[in-house]
């Protein structure tokens, strides 16, 4: 009988009303502190090379190089869509988000953007760069530093027929708008008896970065997953970043798109043709036979680094990027569990009440009889993220821990 190591954080997520269901369809053709703005660029190419553009000391350059290497995968770990032998064009992840956003603004005049510094400054991570010049200040609206106000304004705009994209300069700041997101954004479709739909996208950077401190290293998946009526997705590659952005904008449901601050400069080749990704579909990153590893966002690359070591040791892990944090893709997850009979969950979210806890509950409720070993969940420690770089690394899961967990799980 399978034993669960981790306390459960709730039942399986359920599908939402009118959820967008494309199948990766190919279609025809005085603000925040200055330290937040001065983000050094580290371009990680598809071959794994790192180009640094740092204004600091060589010691800082070495530290950033090390952390970036730990954050992303090399070419061998990338999905088939990123192969440089295929036609298409190379984009950084933040550029892929912008391209998806721009395509949807061209397609639908009801799409608009609002948030702090999203206009002529181009956003804190340049996702909206150039859009204000192209579409004007009414469709790309700079707002005051008042997350509760402009989030509520965006939800109200969605009620009247617009399709707003609300950017949080940092996901941690959206805690100031928690009332609007929970009591309004998630519930108005139900409480109005279906009279209103709320086609709004809430997006922004989050996750543990390079010494951004506790308040700027928030992972809000665990906060928002309990809100009825909201979908949540997490991008991890330029390909799915663009596809999920476009799908989220077209969805009639409110969607929260989680972006990781360390993945913005990940480069990948994406198709020239228009495409969208299913908001409720996981991605098979690596097929395998011995153990199912479920992960998302930045941890995808920690898992793939660990997978190299595991393969050399004779293990054959199956790696799934769940992407859809609510609802879970229990079809793909269940088929994998039935094949491997062992599950390891790797997340950057907190251990208590995190995505891993809900995923553990969902697997146990639906696939308990197929498990030959306890479900193991590796999560971040339940502590505020330290500012010191060495301590920061200790709070999140590292590839060596994943290797050890798989070895123990497969004994």
XYZ file of C-alpha atoms in Angstrom:
411
model
C 0.000 0.000 0.000
C 1.362 3.345 -0.983
C 2.211 5.732 1.820
C 2.214 9.472 1.229
C 5.170 11.318 2.721
C 3.621 14.722 2.336
C 0.528 16.272 3.960
C -2.262 16.637 1.484
C -3.140 20.127 0.290
C -6.583 19.511 -1.158
C -8.329 17.339 -3.729
C -7.848 17.126 -7.448
C -8.583 20.270 -9.416
C -11.723 20.204 -11.520
C -12.215 21.497 -15.037
C -13.648 24.956 -15.514
C -16.674 26.275 -17.385
C -16.131 26.979 -21.082
C -12.443 26.146 -20.854
C -10.457 26.716 -24.025
C -9.607 23.334 -25.546
C -7.277 23.592 -28.502
C -4.930 20.710 -29.208
C -1.742 22.579 -30.008
C -3.665 23.683 -33.090
C -1.756 25.036 -36.073
C -3.818 27.843 -37.559
C -3.524 29.545 -40.946
C -1.560 32.188 -41.327
C 8.774 56.979 -9.264
C 7.939 53.333 -9.650
C 9.449 50.319 -7.893
C 13.058 50.544 -6.796
C 15.690 50.996 -9.446
C 17.295 47.718 -8.447
C 14.317 45.921 -10.003
C 14.812 47.637 -13.312
C 18.532 47.011 -13.633
C 18.317 43.357 -14.553
C 21.432 41.990 -16.226
C 20.909 39.967 -19.401
C 22.281 36.430 -19.559
C 21.358 34.888 -22.907
C 21.239 31.098 -22.843
C 21.284 29.690 -26.346
C 19.833 26.380 -27.430
C 23.312 24.854 -27.439
C 23.754 25.666 -23.770
C 26.254 28.499 -24.175
C 25.868 31.537 -21.969
C 26.478 35.125 -23.095
C 26.738 37.493 -20.159
C 26.169 41.245 -20.269
C 26.932 42.337 -16.737
C 27.914 45.676 -15.406
C 29.362 44.278 -12.201
C 32.543 42.572 -11.119
C 33.960 39.340 -12.547
C 32.972 37.586 -9.333
C 29.369 38.529 -9.928
C 29.670 37.302 -13.503
C 30.910 33.919 -12.297
C 28.043 33.645 -9.810
C 25.390 34.501 -12.419
C 26.961 32.074 -14.905
C 26.750 29.295 -12.332
C 23.145 29.999 -11.393
C 21.981 30.343 -14.984
C 23.629 27.030 -15.836
C 21.662 25.448 -13.028
C 18.452 27.038 -14.247
C 18.200 25.929 -17.868
C 18.782 22.879 -19.996
C 21.205 22.292 -22.820
C 20.128 21.521 -26.357
C 19.910 17.803 -25.653
C 17.299 18.430 -22.972
C 15.052 20.671 -25.045
C 11.777 19.514 -26.541
C 11.554 18.445 -30.164
C 9.982 21.763 -31.104
C 13.211 23.592 -30.230
C 15.480 21.675 -32.593
C 17.602 24.090 -34.594
C 17.271 21.840 -37.653
C 13.599 22.808 -37.974
C 12.320 25.925 -39.742
C 11.253 28.837 -37.602
C 12.877 31.684 -35.727
C 14.792 31.948 -32.467
C 13.346 33.968 -29.617
C 14.096 34.500 -25.965
C 11.243 33.524 -23.680
C 10.243 37.114 -22.916
C 10.268 37.846 -26.663
C 8.025 34.827 -27.284
C 5.557 36.165 -24.722
C 5.619 39.534 -26.458
C 5.133 37.967 -29.892
C 2.108 36.010 -28.678
C 0.670 39.103 -27.035
C 1.257 41.237 -30.118
C -0.355 38.676 -32.422
C -3.463 38.610 -30.253
C -3.631 42.410 -30.070
C -3.471 42.493 -33.873
C -6.164 39.830 -34.143
C -8.618 41.209 -31.576
C -9.028 44.949 -30.853
C -10.594 44.099 -27.479
C -7.228 42.860 -26.130
C -5.463 45.431 -23.959
C -2.628 45.515 -21.414
C -2.406 47.289 -18.081
C 0.113 47.423 -15.273
C 3.042 49.326 -13.829
C 5.603 50.451 -16.411
C 4.052 48.317 -19.174
C 3.819 51.311 -21.521
C 6.763 53.220 -22.952
C 9.209 51.648 -20.495
C 8.236 48.242 -21.885
C 7.665 46.345 -18.633
C 10.132 45.401 -15.933
C 11.327 42.438 -18.066
C 10.554 44.042 -21.469
C 7.639 41.746 -22.330
C 5.579 44.748 -23.524
C 8.429 46.703 -25.123
C 7.275 48.648 -28.185
C 3.578 47.851 -27.761
C 2.636 51.324 -26.485
C 4.147 52.955 -29.567
C 2.223 50.569 -31.818
C -1.170 50.460 -30.088
C -1.301 53.678 -28.093
C -1.647 54.527 -24.433
C -5.256 53.365 -24.102
C -4.563 49.764 -25.130
C -1.227 49.640 -23.285
C -2.072 51.454 -20.092
C 0.510 52.538 -17.539
C -1.001 52.449 -14.067
C -0.061 53.862 -10.671
C 1.548 51.602 -8.074
C -1.802 50.241 -6.912
C -2.242 46.544 -7.663
C -5.670 46.299 -6.054
C -6.940 49.226 -8.134
C -5.717 48.281 -11.581
C -6.501 44.583 -11.072
C -10.058 45.519 -10.141
C -10.186 47.870 -13.111
C -9.055 45.073 -15.424
C -11.712 42.700 -14.084
C -14.360 45.368 -14.584
C -13.113 45.935 -18.125
C -13.431 42.203 -18.800
C -17.051 42.331 -17.587
C -17.821 44.966 -20.222
C -16.336 42.980 -23.132
C -12.616 43.776 -23.182
C -9.903 41.123 -22.817
C -7.319 42.671 -20.471
C -3.864 41.302 -19.704
C -2.907 42.458 -16.216
C 0.826 42.448 -15.506
C 2.183 42.267 -12.007
C 5.676 43.754 -11.931
C 6.415 40.900 -9.550
C 3.940 38.171 -8.679
C 4.456 38.876 -4.994
C 2.895 42.309 -5.468
C -0.364 40.683 -6.595
C -1.027 39.689 -3.005
C -2.233 43.282 -2.705
C -4.949 42.376 -5.223
C -5.902 39.046 -3.678
C -9.410 40.251 -2.857
C -10.053 41.306 -6.448
C -8.597 38.053 -7.846
C -10.473 35.757 -5.459
C -13.808 37.449 -4.738
C -14.258 39.090 -8.147
C -12.140 37.491 -10.840
C -12.767 33.891 -9.858
C -16.375 34.079 -8.714
C -18.248 36.659 -10.795
C -19.181 34.243 -13.582
C -20.894 32.036 -11.001
C -22.323 34.680 -8.710
C -23.820 36.566 -11.647
C -25.625 33.441 -12.794
C -23.540 33.331 -15.960
C -24.395 36.891 -16.988
C -20.713 37.874 -16.987
C -17.619 36.170 -18.276
C -14.216 37.350 -17.077
C -11.763 36.770 -19.972
C -8.761 38.236 -18.172
C -5.128 37.113 -18.076
C -3.048 37.837 -14.985
C 0.664 37.345 -15.569
C 4.076 38.323 -14.283
C 7.478 37.131 -13.057
C 7.864 35.039 -9.935
C 9.927 32.262 -8.417
C 13.284 32.232 -6.700
C 15.645 34.450 -8.670
C 19.194 35.643 -8.141
C 19.145 37.039 -4.620
C 15.924 39.014 -4.962
C 15.018 38.546 -1.314
C 11.996 36.959 0.324
C 9.306 39.385 -0.838
C 10.450 39.192 -4.477
C 10.845 35.391 -4.546
C 7.221 34.445 -4.018
C 5.600 31.394 -5.590
C 1.904 32.200 -5.515
C 0.635 28.988 -7.094
C -0.251 27.674 -3.655
C -2.156 30.877 -2.834
C -4.290 30.958 -5.977
C -4.963 27.252 -6.533
C -7.800 27.220 -4.002
C -9.788 29.983 -5.750
C -12.783 28.506 -7.624
C -13.183 29.528 -11.250
C -9.550 30.326 -12.057
C -7.214 28.419 -14.361
C -3.455 28.407 -13.742
C -0.667 27.595 -16.184
C 3.119 27.865 -15.948
C 5.350 28.352 -18.987
C 8.827 26.850 -19.148
C 10.034 27.294 -22.754
C 9.677 30.024 -25.382
C 7.478 27.642 -27.392
C 4.921 27.017 -24.683
C 5.210 30.582 -23.356
C 3.861 31.944 -26.631
C 1.311 29.172 -27.071
C -0.042 29.467 -23.534
C -0.174 33.266 -23.739
C -2.295 33.133 -26.889
C -4.571 30.422 -25.485
C -5.026 32.297 -22.208
C -6.037 35.485 -24.028
C -8.617 33.585 -26.089
C -10.059 31.715 -23.105
C -13.370 32.854 -21.632
C -12.055 31.967 -18.160
C -9.712 34.046 -16.001
C -6.222 32.599 -16.388
C -3.137 33.192 -14.251
C 0.067 32.706 -16.257
C 3.127 32.087 -14.095
C 6.496 33.066 -15.568
C 9.808 32.331 -13.887
C 12.216 35.205 -13.517
C 15.251 33.018 -14.375
C 13.794 31.675 -17.615
C 13.148 34.949 -19.455
C 16.467 34.722 -21.317
C 16.102 31.094 -22.387
C 16.366 30.919 -26.189
C 14.544 28.460 -28.430
C 13.479 28.088 -32.041
C 9.718 28.322 -32.463
C 7.542 27.842 -35.582
C 6.841 30.686 -37.968
C 3.241 29.482 -38.268
C 0.658 30.577 -35.743
C -0.018 28.019 -33.032
C -1.647 27.764 -29.626
C -1.166 25.348 -26.714
C -3.897 23.589 -24.788
C -4.377 25.249 -21.402
C -5.241 21.903 -19.800
C -2.558 19.693 -21.326
C 0.759 18.575 -19.857
C 3.897 18.097 -21.968
C 5.830 14.851 -22.235
C 9.431 16.059 -21.968
C 11.166 12.672 -21.800
C 9.506 9.230 -22.160
C 10.744 6.583 -19.739
C 9.890 3.333 -17.963
C 11.162 3.346 -14.376
C 9.690 6.377 -12.611
C 7.359 9.282 -13.416
C 8.818 12.686 -12.543
C 6.223 15.470 -12.512
C 7.483 19.050 -12.531
C 6.911 22.507 -14.010
C 8.550 25.888 -14.655
C 12.238 26.222 -13.708
C 12.355 22.817 -12.000
C 11.899 21.222 -15.426
C 15.543 22.006 -16.095
C 16.782 20.804 -12.720
C 14.977 17.540 -13.427
C 16.523 17.217 -16.878
C 19.984 17.807 -15.436
C 19.312 15.055 -12.929
C 17.975 12.829 -15.720
C 21.397 12.842 -17.401
C 22.972 11.441 -14.264
C 20.157 8.941 -13.771
C 20.499 7.609 -17.323
C 24.223 7.112 -16.791
C 23.357 5.122 -13.668
C 20.967 2.872 -15.568
C 17.626 4.495 -14.722
C 15.022 5.465 -17.297
C 12.931 8.349 -15.870
C 9.819 9.680 -17.569
C 9.652 13.468 -17.239
C 6.364 15.356 -17.570
C 6.042 19.146 -17.447
C 2.523 19.437 -16.028
C 2.161 23.050 -17.320
C -1.513 23.181 -16.321
C -1.470 23.759 -12.561
C -5.247 23.891 -12.399
C -6.799 21.652 -13.590
C -4.210 18.864 -13.783
C -3.898 16.795 -16.947
C -4.808 13.550 -15.200
C -5.048 11.715 -18.536
C -1.336 12.028 -19.324
C -0.312 11.764 -15.678
C -2.457 8.671 -15.141
C -1.123 6.872 -18.212
C 2.414 7.506 -17.003
C 1.665 6.256 -13.483
C 0.100 3.091 -14.906
C 3.323 2.484 -16.859
C 6.007 3.302 -14.258
C 4.111 2.687 -10.966
C 6.348 5.208 -9.196
C 5.952 8.975 -8.856
C 8.358 11.756 -7.919
C 7.047 15.332 -7.808
C 9.595 18.154 -8.066
C 8.440 21.732 -7.500
C 9.753 25.119 -6.440
C 6.498 25.817 -4.599
C 6.393 25.529 -0.813
C 5.963 22.074 0.679
C 2.947 22.878 2.851
C -0.205 23.219 0.766
C 1.693 23.535 -2.498
C 0.993 22.235 -5.989
C 2.811 19.029 -5.079
C 0.422 18.410 -2.196
C -2.634 18.799 -4.453
C -1.009 16.668 -7.141
C -0.256 13.960 -4.566
C -3.905 13.986 -3.516
C -5.122 13.758 -7.120
C -2.846 10.815 -7.960
C -3.783 8.994 -4.765
C -7.506 9.444 -5.354
C -7.404 8.329 -8.984
C -4.445 5.949 -9.387
C -3.756 4.529 -5.934
C -3.941 0.894 -7.079
C -1.249 1.426 -9.716
C 1.401 2.645 -7.238
C 4.156 0.228 -6.210
C 5.959 2.733 -3.983
C 5.138 5.805 -1.900
C 4.703 9.094 -3.730
C 7.715 11.314 -3.050
C 7.492 15.112 -3.274
C 10.538 17.402 -3.327
C 9.551 20.992 -2.583
C 11.064 24.236 -1.367
C 11.529 24.563 2.344
C 8.847 26.353 4.349
C 11.058 29.348 5.096
C 11.304 32.878 3.701
C 13.755 32.856 0.805
C 17.121 34.136 2.107
C 18.940 36.963 0.379
C 22.357 35.241 0.644
C 22.991 33.276 -2.544
C 24.330 30.142 -0.873
C 21.399 29.989 1.535
C 18.959 30.714 -1.291
C 20.163 27.608 -3.141
C 19.638 25.480 -0.049
C 15.956 26.401 0.144
C 15.059 25.040 -3.314
C 15.430 21.568 -4.810
C 18.752 20.845 -6.511
C 19.527 18.167 -9.150
C 21.533 16.023 -6.711
C 18.475 15.705 -4.460
C 16.423 14.514 -7.423
C 18.980 11.827 -8.252
C 18.999 10.582 -4.662
C 15.197 10.534 -4.504
C 14.901 8.458 -7.700
C 17.530 5.994 -6.484
C 15.646 5.485 -3.233
C 12.282 5.300 -4.979
C 13.458 2.621 -7.423
C 15.075 0.352 -4.826
